[in-house]
PDB file of C-alpha atoms in Angstrom:
ATOM      1  CA  MET D 127      -3.370 -23.103   9.775  1.00 34.00           C
ATOM      2  CA  ALA D 128      -3.312 -25.745   7.213  1.00 35.00           C
ATOM      3  CA  GLY D 129      -7.137 -25.435   6.431  1.00 37.00           C
ATOM      4  CA  GLU D 130      -6.709 -21.651   5.712  1.00 40.00           C
ATOM      5  CA  ASN D 131      -3.681 -22.381   3.397  1.00 60.00           C
ATOM      6  CA  PHE D 132      -5.787 -24.868   1.535  1.00 62.00           C
ATOM      7  CA  LEU D 133      -8.634 -22.386   1.044  1.00 70.00           C
ATOM      8  CA  GLN D 134      -6.285 -19.749  -0.108  1.00 81.00           C
ATOM      9  CA  ARG D 135      -4.837 -21.891  -2.806  1.00 80.00           C
ATOM     10  CA  GLU D 136      -8.388 -23.071  -3.696  1.00 79.00           C
ATOM     11  CA  LEU D 137      -9.543 -19.496  -4.065  1.00 87.00           C
ATOM     12  CA  GLY D 138      -6.404 -18.808  -6.399  1.00 89.00           C
ATOM     13  CA  ARG D 139      -7.460 -21.768  -8.518  1.00 88.00           C
ATOM     14  CA  VAL D 140     -11.046 -20.410  -8.864  1.00 90.00           C
ATOM     15  CA  LEU D 141      -9.738 -16.985  -9.834  1.00 93.00           C
ATOM     16  CA  SER D 142      -7.372 -18.667 -12.364  1.00 93.00           C
ATOM     17  CA  LYS D 143     -10.091 -20.851 -13.804  1.00 92.00           C
ATOM     18  CA  TYR D 144     -12.465 -17.930 -14.691  1.00 94.00           C
ATOM     19  CA  ARG D 145      -9.537 -15.669 -15.900  1.00 94.00           C
ATOM     20  CA  LYS D 146      -8.547 -18.426 -18.475  1.00 94.00           C
ATOM     21  CA  LEU D 147     -12.195 -19.000 -19.405  1.00 94.00           C
ATOM     22  CA  LYS D 148     -12.375 -15.349 -20.093  1.00 93.00           C
ATOM     23  CA  GLY D 149      -9.458 -15.808 -22.455  1.00 94.00           C
ATOM     24  CA  PHE D 150      -7.112 -13.366 -20.415  1.00 95.00           C
ATOM     25  CA  THR D 151      -3.452 -13.691 -19.632  1.00 93.00           C
ATOM     26  CA  LYS D 152      -2.573 -12.371 -16.072  1.00 92.00           C
ATOM     27  CA  GLU D 153      -1.530  -9.128 -17.480  1.00 93.00           C
ATOM     28  CA  GLN D 154      -4.783  -8.712 -19.426  1.00 93.00           C
ATOM     29  CA  ALA D 155      -6.739  -9.583 -16.287  1.00 93.00           C
ATOM     30  CA  VAL D 156      -4.792  -6.969 -14.237  1.00 92.00           C
ATOM     31  CA  TRP D 157      -5.723  -4.181 -16.870  1.00 92.00           C
ATOM     32  CA  PHE D 158      -9.385  -5.449 -17.153  1.00 92.00           C
ATOM     33  CA  LEU D 159      -9.944  -5.567 -13.479  1.00 90.00           C
ATOM     34  CA  GLY D 160      -8.183  -2.257 -12.776  1.00 87.00           C
ATOM     35  CA  THR D 161      -5.752  -3.407 -10.233  1.00 86.00           C
ATOM     36  CA  SER D 162      -1.994  -4.013  -9.942  1.00 86.00           C
ATOM     37  CA  LYS D 163       0.022  -6.994 -10.761  1.00 87.00           C
ATOM     38  CA  THR D 164       1.282  -7.415  -7.193  1.00 87.00           C
ATOM     39  CA  ILE D 165      -2.397  -7.351  -5.756  1.00 87.00           C
ATOM     40  CA  TYR D 166      -3.772  -9.662  -8.484  1.00 90.00           C
ATOM     41  CA  ASP D 167      -0.860 -12.199  -8.239  1.00 90.00           C
ATOM     42  CA  SER D 168      -1.345 -12.198  -4.392  1.00 89.00           C
ATOM     43  CA  TYR D 169      -4.784 -13.542  -4.853  1.00 90.00           C
ATOM     44  CA  GLU D 170      -4.394 -15.880  -7.710  1.00 91.00           C
ATOM     45  CA  SER D 171      -1.178 -17.382  -6.193  1.00 89.00           C
ATOM     46  CA  GLY D 172      -2.905 -17.881  -2.883  1.00 85.00           C
ATOM     47  CA  LYS D 173      -0.068 -16.077  -1.070  1.00 82.00           C
ATOM     48  CA  LEU D 174      -2.413 -13.288   0.341  1.00 82.00           C
ATOM     49  CA  GLN D 175      -2.911 -14.459   3.928  1.00 74.00           C
ATOM     50  CA  TYR D 176      -6.432 -12.807   4.240  1.00 76.00           C
ATOM     51  CA  PRO D 177      -8.184 -12.301   0.834  1.00 83.00           C
ATOM     52  CA  GLU D 178     -11.003  -9.779   0.886  1.00 83.00           C
ATOM     53  CA  PRO D 179     -14.293 -11.169   0.138  1.00 85.00           C
ATOM     54  CA  GLY D 180     -15.671  -8.138  -1.636  1.00 86.00           C
ATOM     55  CA  ILE D 181     -12.710  -7.705  -3.967  1.00 89.00           C
ATOM     56  CA  LEU D 182     -12.709 -11.428  -4.888  1.00 90.00           C
ATOM     57  CA  GLY D 183     -16.430 -11.458  -5.458  1.00 90.00           C
ATOM     58  CA  ASP D 184     -16.137  -8.346  -7.804  1.00 91.00           C
ATOM     59  CA  TRP D 185     -13.267  -9.794  -9.716  1.00 94.00           C
ATOM     60  CA  LEU D 186     -15.090 -13.157 -10.354  1.00 94.00           C
ATOM     61  CA  ARG D 187     -18.220 -11.320 -11.363  1.00 93.00           C
ATOM     62  CA  ASP D 188     -16.362  -9.259 -13.902  1.00 94.00           C
ATOM     63  CA  LEU D 189     -14.607 -12.456 -15.140  1.00 94.00           C
ATOM     64  CA  GLY D 190     -17.974 -14.020 -15.804  1.00 93.00           C
ATOM     65  CA  ALA D 191     -18.206 -16.433 -12.948  1.00 91.00           C
ATOM     66  CA  PRO D 192     -21.668 -17.856 -12.059  1.00 90.00           C
ATOM     67  CA  GLN D 193     -23.387 -16.368  -8.965  1.00 88.00           C
ATOM     68  CA  ALA D 194     -22.934 -19.802  -7.178  1.00 84.00           C
ATOM     69  CA  ALA D 195     -19.117 -19.724  -7.749  1.00 85.00           C
ATOM     70  CA  ILE D 196     -19.052 -16.134  -6.555  1.00 88.00           C
ATOM     71  CA  ASP D 197     -20.965 -16.780  -3.351  1.00 84.00           C
ATOM     72  CA  ASP D 198     -18.926 -19.881  -2.654  1.00 81.00           C
ATOM     73  CA  ALA D 199     -15.660 -18.013  -2.979  1.00 84.00           C
ATOM     74  CA  LYS D 200     -16.859 -15.105  -0.865  1.00 84.00           C
ATOM     75  CA  ALA D 201     -17.974 -17.529   1.847  1.00 78.00           C
ATOM     76  CA  LYS D 202     -14.537 -19.182   1.882  1.00 77.00           C
ATOM     77  CA  ALA D 203     -12.643 -15.837   2.046  1.00 80.00           C
ATOM     78  CA  LYS D 204     -14.909 -14.823   4.996  1.00 77.00           C
ATOM     79  CA  TRP D 205     -14.120 -17.993   6.752  1.00 72.00           C
ATOM     80  CA  ILE D 206     -10.417 -17.481   6.366  1.00 71.00           C
ATOM     81  CA  ARG D 207     -10.682 -14.224   8.018  1.00 65.00           C
ATOM     82  CA  GLN D 208     -12.938 -15.170  11.073  1.00 57.00           C
ATOM     83  CA  GLY D 209     -11.393 -14.102  14.257  1.00 42.00           C
ATOM     84  CA  ASN D 210      -8.218 -12.412  12.627  1.00 44.00           C
ATOM     85  CA  PRO D 211      -7.310  -8.782  13.012  1.00 38.00           C
ATOM     86  CA  ALA D 212      -7.356  -8.494   9.197  1.00 41.00           C
ATOM     87  CA  ASN D 213     -11.373  -8.453   9.280  1.00 43.00           C
ATOM     88  CA  TRP D 214     -11.076  -4.633   9.815  1.00 40.00           C
ATOM     89  CA  LEU D 215     -11.460  -4.324   6.204  1.00 43.00           C
ATOM     90  CA  GLU D 216     -15.146  -4.894   6.484  1.00 46.00           C
ATOM     91  CA  GLN D 217     -15.483  -1.798   8.842  1.00 48.00           C
ATOM     92  CA  ALA D 218     -13.084   0.223   6.804  1.00 51.00           C
ATOM     93  CA  PRO D 219     -14.365   3.768   5.793  1.00 53.00           C
ATOM     94  CA  SER D 220     -15.291   4.005   2.076  1.00 52.00           C
ATOM     95  CA  GLY D 221     -12.317   4.513  -0.205  1.00 51.00           C
ATOM     96  CA  PHE D 222      -9.812   2.783   1.953  1.00 55.00           C
ATOM     97  CA  ASP D 223     -10.165  -0.927   0.609  1.00 54.00           C
ATOM     98  CA  HIS D 224      -7.649  -0.541  -2.251  1.00 54.00           C
ATOM     99  CA  PHE D 225      -5.092   1.035  -0.106  1.00 60.00           C
ATOM    100  CA  THR D 226      -5.236  -1.355   2.710  1.00 61.00           C
ATOM    101  CA  GLN D 227      -4.570  -4.225   0.185  1.00 60.00           C
ATOM    102  CA  ILE D 228      -1.608  -2.529  -1.112  1.00 70.00           C
ATOM    103  CA  GLU D 229      -0.298  -1.695   2.273  1.00 77.00           C
ATOM    104  CA  LEU D 230      -0.372  -5.192   3.444  1.00 76.00           C
ATOM    105  CA  ILE D 231       1.806  -6.530   0.541  1.00 78.00           C
ATOM    106  CA  ALA D 232       4.193  -3.440   0.427  1.00 85.00           C
ATOM    107  CA  GLU D 233       7.977  -4.123   0.814  1.00 91.00           C
ATOM    108  CA  THR D 234       8.852  -0.704   2.008  1.00 95.00           C
ATOM    109  CA  ILE D 235       6.813   2.301   3.233  1.00 95.00           C
ATOM    110  CA  PHE D 236       8.056   5.776   3.760  1.00 96.00           C
ATOM    111  CA  ILE D 237       5.661   8.136   5.760  1.00 95.00           C
ATOM    112  CA  HIS D 238       5.740  11.821   6.276  1.00 95.00           C
ATOM    113  CA  GLU D 239       3.048  13.239   8.445  1.00 92.00           C
ATOM    114  CA  ASP D 240       2.738  16.938   9.075  1.00 89.00           C
ATOM    115  CA  ALA D 241      -0.384  17.250  11.361  1.00 89.00           C
ATOM    116  CA  PHE D 242      -1.045  13.926  13.165  1.00 92.00           C
ATOM    117  CA  VAL D 243       0.806  10.792  14.189  1.00 95.00           C
ATOM    118  CA  PRO D 244       0.237   8.220  11.247  1.00 92.00           C
ATOM    119  CA  GLY D 245      -2.710   6.107  11.768  1.00 90.00           C
ATOM    120  CA  LEU D 246      -0.717   2.894  11.875  1.00 91.00           C
ATOM    121  CA  PHE D 247       0.989   4.222  15.065  1.00 96.00           C
ATOM    122  CA  GLN D 248      -1.928   5.778  16.915  1.00 94.00           C
ATOM    123  CA  THR D 249      -3.251   4.655  20.236  1.00 95.00           C
ATOM    124  CA  PRO D 250      -6.954   4.313  20.542  1.00 94.00           C
ATOM    125  CA  ALA D 251      -7.067   7.527  22.666  1.00 95.00           C
ATOM    126  CA  TYR D 252      -5.040   9.538  20.168  1.00 96.00           C
ATOM    127  CA  ALA D 253      -7.018   8.128  17.206  1.00 93.00           C
ATOM    128  CA  ASP D 254     -10.422   9.141  18.864  1.00 92.00           C
ATOM    129  CA  ALA D 255      -9.013  12.620  19.487  1.00 92.00           C
ATOM    130  CA  VAL D 256      -8.172  13.030  15.839  1.00 90.00           C
ATOM    131  CA  VAL D 257     -11.328  11.650  14.365  1.00 87.00           C
ATOM    132  CA  ALA D 258     -13.338  13.925  16.668  1.00 87.00           C
ATOM    133  CA  THR D 259     -11.967  16.897  14.844  1.00 83.00           C
ATOM    134  CA  ASN D 260     -14.101  15.888  11.753  1.00 80.00           C
ATOM    135  CA  PRO D 261     -17.537  17.554  12.242  1.00 80.00           C
ATOM    136  CA  ASN D 262     -19.094  15.219   9.724  1.00 78.00           C
ATOM    137  CA  MET D 263     -18.453  12.092  11.844  1.00 77.00           C
ATOM    138  CA  THR D 264     -21.420  10.553  13.698  1.00 82.00           C
ATOM    139  CA  ALA D 265     -20.697   8.702  16.992  1.00 84.00           C
ATOM    140  CA  GLU D 266     -21.003   5.444  15.057  1.00 83.00           C
ATOM    141  CA  LEU D 267     -18.805   6.320  12.300  1.00 81.00           C
ATOM    142  CA  ARG D 268     -16.320   7.838  14.806  1.00 84.00           C
ATOM    143  CA  ARG D 269     -16.198   4.480  16.605  1.00 85.00           C
ATOM    144  CA  ASP D 270     -15.769   2.450  13.356  1.00 81.00           C
ATOM    145  CA  ALA D 271     -12.957   4.829  12.139  1.00 81.00           C
ATOM    146  CA  VAL D 272     -11.047   4.402  15.394  1.00 86.00           C
ATOM    147  CA  GLY D 273     -11.458   0.716  15.479  1.00 84.00           C
ATOM    148  CA  PHE D 274     -10.302   0.605  11.711  1.00 81.00           C
ATOM    149  CA  ARG D 275      -7.071   2.577  12.442  1.00 83.00           C
ATOM    150  CA  ILE D 276      -6.235   0.530  15.317  1.00 86.00           C
ATOM    151  CA  GLN D 277      -6.855  -2.871  13.737  1.00 81.00           C
ATOM    152  CA  ARG D 278      -5.152  -1.657  10.477  1.00 82.00           C
ATOM    153  CA  GLY D 279      -1.981  -1.151  12.287  1.00 87.00           C
ATOM    154  CA  GLU D 280      -2.209  -4.351  14.237  1.00 85.00           C
ATOM    155  CA  SER D 281      -2.739  -6.339  11.090  1.00 82.00           C
ATOM    156  CA  LEU D 282       0.297  -4.619   9.303  1.00 87.00           C
ATOM    157  CA  PHE D 283       2.592  -5.335  12.332  1.00 90.00           C
ATOM    158  CA  SER D 284       1.487  -8.842  12.785  1.00 85.00           C
ATOM    159  CA  ARG D 285       1.846  -9.641   9.074  1.00 82.00           C
ATOM    160  CA  PRO D 286       3.462 -13.142   8.468  1.00 78.00           C
ATOM    161  CA  GLY D 287       7.136 -12.615   7.958  1.00 83.00           C
ATOM    162  CA  GLY D 288       7.052  -9.368   9.640  1.00 87.00           C
ATOM    163  CA  PRO D 289       5.922  -5.781   8.684  1.00 91.00           C
ATOM    164  CA  PRO D 290       7.371  -3.808   5.723  1.00 93.00           C
ATOM    165  CA  GLN D 291      10.636  -1.779   6.101  1.00 96.00           C
ATOM    166  CA  ILE D 292       9.128   1.405   7.568  1.00 97.00           C
ATOM    167  CA  GLN D 293      10.494   4.944   7.994  1.00 97.00           C
ATOM    168  CA  ALA D 294       8.124   7.350   9.489  1.00 97.00           C
ATOM    169  CA  VAL D 295       8.828  11.087   9.917  1.00 97.00           C
ATOM    170  CA  ILE D 296       6.399  12.847  12.044  1.00 96.00           C
ATOM    171  CA  ALA D 297       6.063  16.578  12.862  1.00 95.00           C
ATOM    172  CA  GLU D 298       6.793  17.505  16.538  1.00 95.00           C
ATOM    173  CA  ARG D 299       3.393  19.270  16.734  1.00 93.00           C
ATOM    174  CA  ALA D 300       1.635  16.151  15.994  1.00 94.00           C
ATOM    175  CA  LEU D 301       2.601  14.908  19.417  1.00 95.00           C
ATOM    176  CA  THR D 302       2.813  18.211  21.382  1.00 93.00           C
ATOM    177  CA  ILE D 303      -0.759  19.106  20.758  1.00 94.00           C
ATOM    178  CA  PHE D 304      -1.662  16.663  23.365  1.00 94.00           C
ATOM    179  CA  ARG D 305       1.287  17.514  25.728  1.00 93.00           C
ATOM    180  CA  GLY D 306      -0.333  17.827  29.267  1.00 93.00           C
ATOM    181  CA  THR D 307      -3.153  15.435  28.506  1.00 95.00           C
ATOM    182  CA  ASP D 308      -3.720  11.787  29.313  1.00 95.00           C
ATOM    183  CA  ILE D 309      -3.045  11.132  25.498  1.00 96.00           C
ATOM    184  CA  TYR D 310       0.539  12.378  25.288  1.00 96.00           C
ATOM    185  CA  GLU D 311       2.686   9.958  27.285  1.00 95.00           C
ATOM    186  CA  PRO D 312       0.866   6.762  26.184  1.00 96.00           C
ATOM    187  CA  GLN D 313       1.212   7.808  22.554  1.00 97.00           C
ATOM    188  CA  VAL D 314       4.912   8.615  22.845  1.00 96.00           C
ATOM    189  CA  GLU D 315       5.407   5.282  24.654  1.00 97.00           C
ATOM    190  CA  HIS D 316       3.474   3.393  21.891  1.00 97.00           C
ATOM    191  CA  LEU D 317       5.755   4.987  19.268  1.00 97.00           C
ATOM    192  CA  ALA D 318       8.865   3.854  21.129  1.00 97.00           C
ATOM    193  CA  GLU D 319       7.525   0.200  21.183  1.00 96.00           C
ATOM    194  CA  ARG D 320       6.970   0.281  17.456  1.00 96.00           C
ATOM    195  CA  ASN D 321      10.323   1.829  17.030  1.00 97.00           C
ATOM    196  CA  ARG D 322      12.025  -1.156  18.601  1.00 96.00           C
ATOM    197  CA  ILE D 323      10.565  -3.458  15.937  1.00 95.00           C
ATOM    198  CA  GLU D 324      13.218  -4.549  13.352  1.00 93.00           C
ATOM    199  CA  GLY D 325      12.934  -2.588  10.193  1.00 94.00           C
ATOM    200  CA  VAL D 326      10.837   0.193  11.850  1.00 96.00           C
ATOM    201  CA  GLU D 327      12.514   3.701  12.079  1.00 97.00           C
ATOM    202  CA  ILE D 328      10.467   6.736  13.531  1.00 98.00           C
ATOM    203  CA  PHE D 329      11.779  10.230  13.356  1.00 97.00           C
ATOM    204  CA  VAL D 330      10.479  13.457  14.698  1.00 97.00           C
ATOM    205  CA  VAL D 331      11.002  16.877  13.082  1.00 95.00           C
ATOM    206  CA  PRO D 332      11.188  19.564  15.810  1.00 94.00           C
ATOM    207  CA  SER D 333       8.867  22.415  15.757  1.00 91.00           C
ATOM    208  CA  GLY D 334      10.147  25.548  13.974  1.00 90.00           C
ATOM    209  CA  THR D 335      12.442  23.569  11.629  1.00 90.00           C
ATOM    210  CA  SER D 336      12.034  24.527   8.066  1.00 89.00           C
ATOM    211  CA  HIS D 337      12.189  21.639   5.634  1.00 90.00           C
ATOM    212  CA  ALA D 338      10.949  20.475   2.184  1.00 89.00           C
ATOM    213  CA  SER D 339       7.962  18.507   3.448  1.00 89.00           C
ATOM    214  CA  ASN D 340       6.471  21.120   5.729  1.00 88.00           C
ATOM    215  CA  GLY D 341       2.712  21.253   5.238  1.00 85.00           C
ATOM    216  CA  ARG D 342       2.622  17.928   3.376  1.00 85.00           C
ATOM    217  CA  SER D 343       1.469  14.396   4.371  1.00 88.00           C
ATOM    218  CA  TYR D 344       2.348  11.538   1.906  1.00 90.00           C
ATOM    219  CA  ARG D 345       3.435   7.847   1.765  1.00 91.00           C
ATOM    220  CA  ILE D 346       5.661   6.212  -0.628  1.00 93.00           C
ATOM    221  CA  MET D 347       5.302   2.303  -1.108  1.00 90.00           C
ATOM    222  CA  THR D 348       7.399  -0.064  -3.025  1.00 90.00           C
ATOM    223  CA  PHE D 349       6.933  -3.628  -3.763  1.00 84.00           C
ATOM    224  CA  ALA D 350       9.121  -6.827  -4.034  1.00 82.00           C
ATOM    225  CA  ASP D 351       8.167  -7.309  -7.770  1.00 74.00           C
ATOM    226  CA  LYS D 352      10.105  -4.502  -9.452  1.00 72.00           C
ATOM    227  CA  LYS D 353       7.641  -4.663 -12.326  1.00 70.00           C
ATOM    228  CA  ASP D 354       5.101  -3.034 -10.103  1.00 73.00           C
ATOM    229  CA  PRO D 355       5.291   0.787  -9.934  1.00 78.00           C
ATOM    230  CA  ASP D 356       6.080   2.524  -6.658  1.00 85.00           C
ATOM    231  CA  VAL D 357       2.933   4.237  -5.360  1.00 83.00           C
ATOM    232  CA  VAL D 358       2.364   7.574  -3.580  1.00 85.00           C
ATOM    233  CA  TYR D 359      -0.596   7.612  -1.125  1.00 79.00           C
ATOM    234  CA  GLN D 360      -2.120  10.647   0.438  1.00 71.00           C
ATOM    235  CA  GLU D 361      -5.060  10.687   3.038  1.00 59.00           C
ATOM    236  CA  ASN D 362      -6.765  13.008   5.442  1.00 49.00           C
ATOM    237  CA  LEU D 363      -9.871  13.134   7.542  1.00 44.00           C
ATOM    238  CA  PHE D 364     -12.029  13.582   4.497  1.00 44.00           C
ATOM    239  CA  GLY D 365     -10.622  11.517   1.747  1.00 48.00           C
ATOM    240  CA  SER D 366      -7.767   9.510   0.306  1.00 55.00           C
ATOM    241  CA  HIS D 367      -6.177   8.651  -3.044  1.00 61.00           C
ATOM    242  CA  TYR D 368      -3.131   6.888  -4.390  1.00 65.00           C
ATOM    243  CA  GLU D 369      -1.210   7.280  -7.578  1.00 71.00           C
ATOM    244  CA  ALA D 370       1.699   5.734  -9.516  1.00 72.00           C
ATOM    245  CA  ASP D 371       2.673   8.663 -11.593  1.00 76.00           C
ATOM    246  CA  LYS D 372       6.571   8.575 -11.964  1.00 83.00           C
ATOM    247  CA  GLU D 373       6.866  12.253 -11.665  1.00 86.00           C
ATOM    248  CA  ARG D 374       4.808  12.436  -8.629  1.00 85.00           C
ATOM    249  CA  VAL D 375       6.690   9.631  -6.827  1.00 88.00           C
ATOM    250  CA  ALA D 376      10.039  11.175  -7.778  1.00 91.00           C
ATOM    251  CA  ARG D 377       8.824  14.444  -6.361  1.00 91.00           C
ATOM    252  CA  CYS D 378       7.998  12.897  -3.081  1.00 91.00           C
ATOM    253  CA  ARG D 379      11.271  10.948  -3.039  1.00 93.00           C
ATOM    254  CA  THR D 380      13.072  14.259  -3.350  1.00 94.00           C
ATOM    255  CA  LEU D 381      10.951  15.716  -0.603  1.00 93.00           C
ATOM    256  CA  SER D 382      11.716  12.797   1.714  1.00 94.00           C
ATOM    257  CA  SER D 383      15.475  12.821   1.028  1.00 95.00           C
ATOM    258  CA  ALA D 384      15.609  16.440   1.927  1.00 94.00           C
ATOM    259  CA  THR D 385      13.577  15.981   5.082  1.00 94.00           C
ATOM    260  CA  LEU D 386      15.250  13.080   6.858  1.00 94.00           C
ATOM    261  CA  PRO D 387      18.393  14.967   7.493  1.00 94.00           C
ATOM    262  CA  VAL D 388      16.666  17.580   9.762  1.00 94.00           C
ATOM    263  CA  ALA D 389      14.665  14.967  11.682  1.00 96.00           C
ATOM    264  CA  LEU D 390      15.839  13.546  14.990  1.00 96.00           C
ATOM    265  CA  GLY D 391      15.487   9.717  15.724  1.00 96.00           C
ATOM    266  CA  LEU D 392      12.694   9.115  18.167  1.00 96.00           C
ATOM    267  CA  GLU D 393      14.930   8.257  21.135  1.00 95.00           C
ATOM    268  CA  GLU D 394      17.116  11.373  20.521  1.00 95.00           C
ATOM    269  CA  TRP D 395      13.897  13.478  20.408  1.00 96.00           C
ATOM    270  CA  ARG D 396      12.701  11.974  23.491  1.00 93.00           C
ATOM    271  CA  ASP D 397      15.838  13.003  25.308  1.00 91.00           C
ATOM    272  CA  THR D 398      15.634  16.492  24.124  1.00 87.00           C
ATOM    273  CA  ASP D 399      11.747  16.663  25.118  1.00 72.00           C
ATOM    274  CA  ALA D 400      12.611  15.297  28.527  1.00 61.00           C
ATOM    275  CA  ASP D 401      15.118  18.243  29.091  1.00 55.00           C
ATOM    276  CA  ARG D 402      12.487  20.885  28.354  1.00 57.00           C
TER     277      ARG D 402
END
């Protein structure tokens, strides 16, 4: 919508104004705010479709903006996101906000999941069953976590211009743990639907297959701006973190390269699964 685009550019101008008043170049602001060049540029350029009010407010505060300017910017950011799936960020579990911003602007994502179907590809029933394995989840937190997972996936796959290039490698047991239940067939079909999206490839590693990534779950993300480092992200039911250490990224790339050859394409795996 034209109004939303205008507000995004306006928020970018506000951020630029207080950065310059602080005497910072963009590079200095990135370091000062503890973010990445890709994320910061997406805000200041106005290209980020759904700016997150909390992050924007924190940055403006750190850059010395008055409270009135901070409140106004946060209100505009919230208006942009009204009624859009991207508003799941407001319900995201603690610790996920930085990752979700990176995920939305990634150019490519490689995923290896050893225990469960990746959250981006889960059905509500599958997500609920997985979240229920965390004994620390109250009913309210469980409901919010499931909603977050589902809306996070919808936001990424409905991203303007299409989703990133995604390769997802899933351990077969992540699916077969629910074989014989009402969860299994809908989850497999949901994966098949995602697999038909251009640029999305889903693979399954058959049970009993020995491979380099066995026992590990990780994601590797790259960005259009080659000045930004590749990022490795790891998450589980109890926490999450990401890092841009070159050795760590290289290690995960080696693992992914050694794992893909032993995985079956989703449709090939479905054919073998149907024969059992």
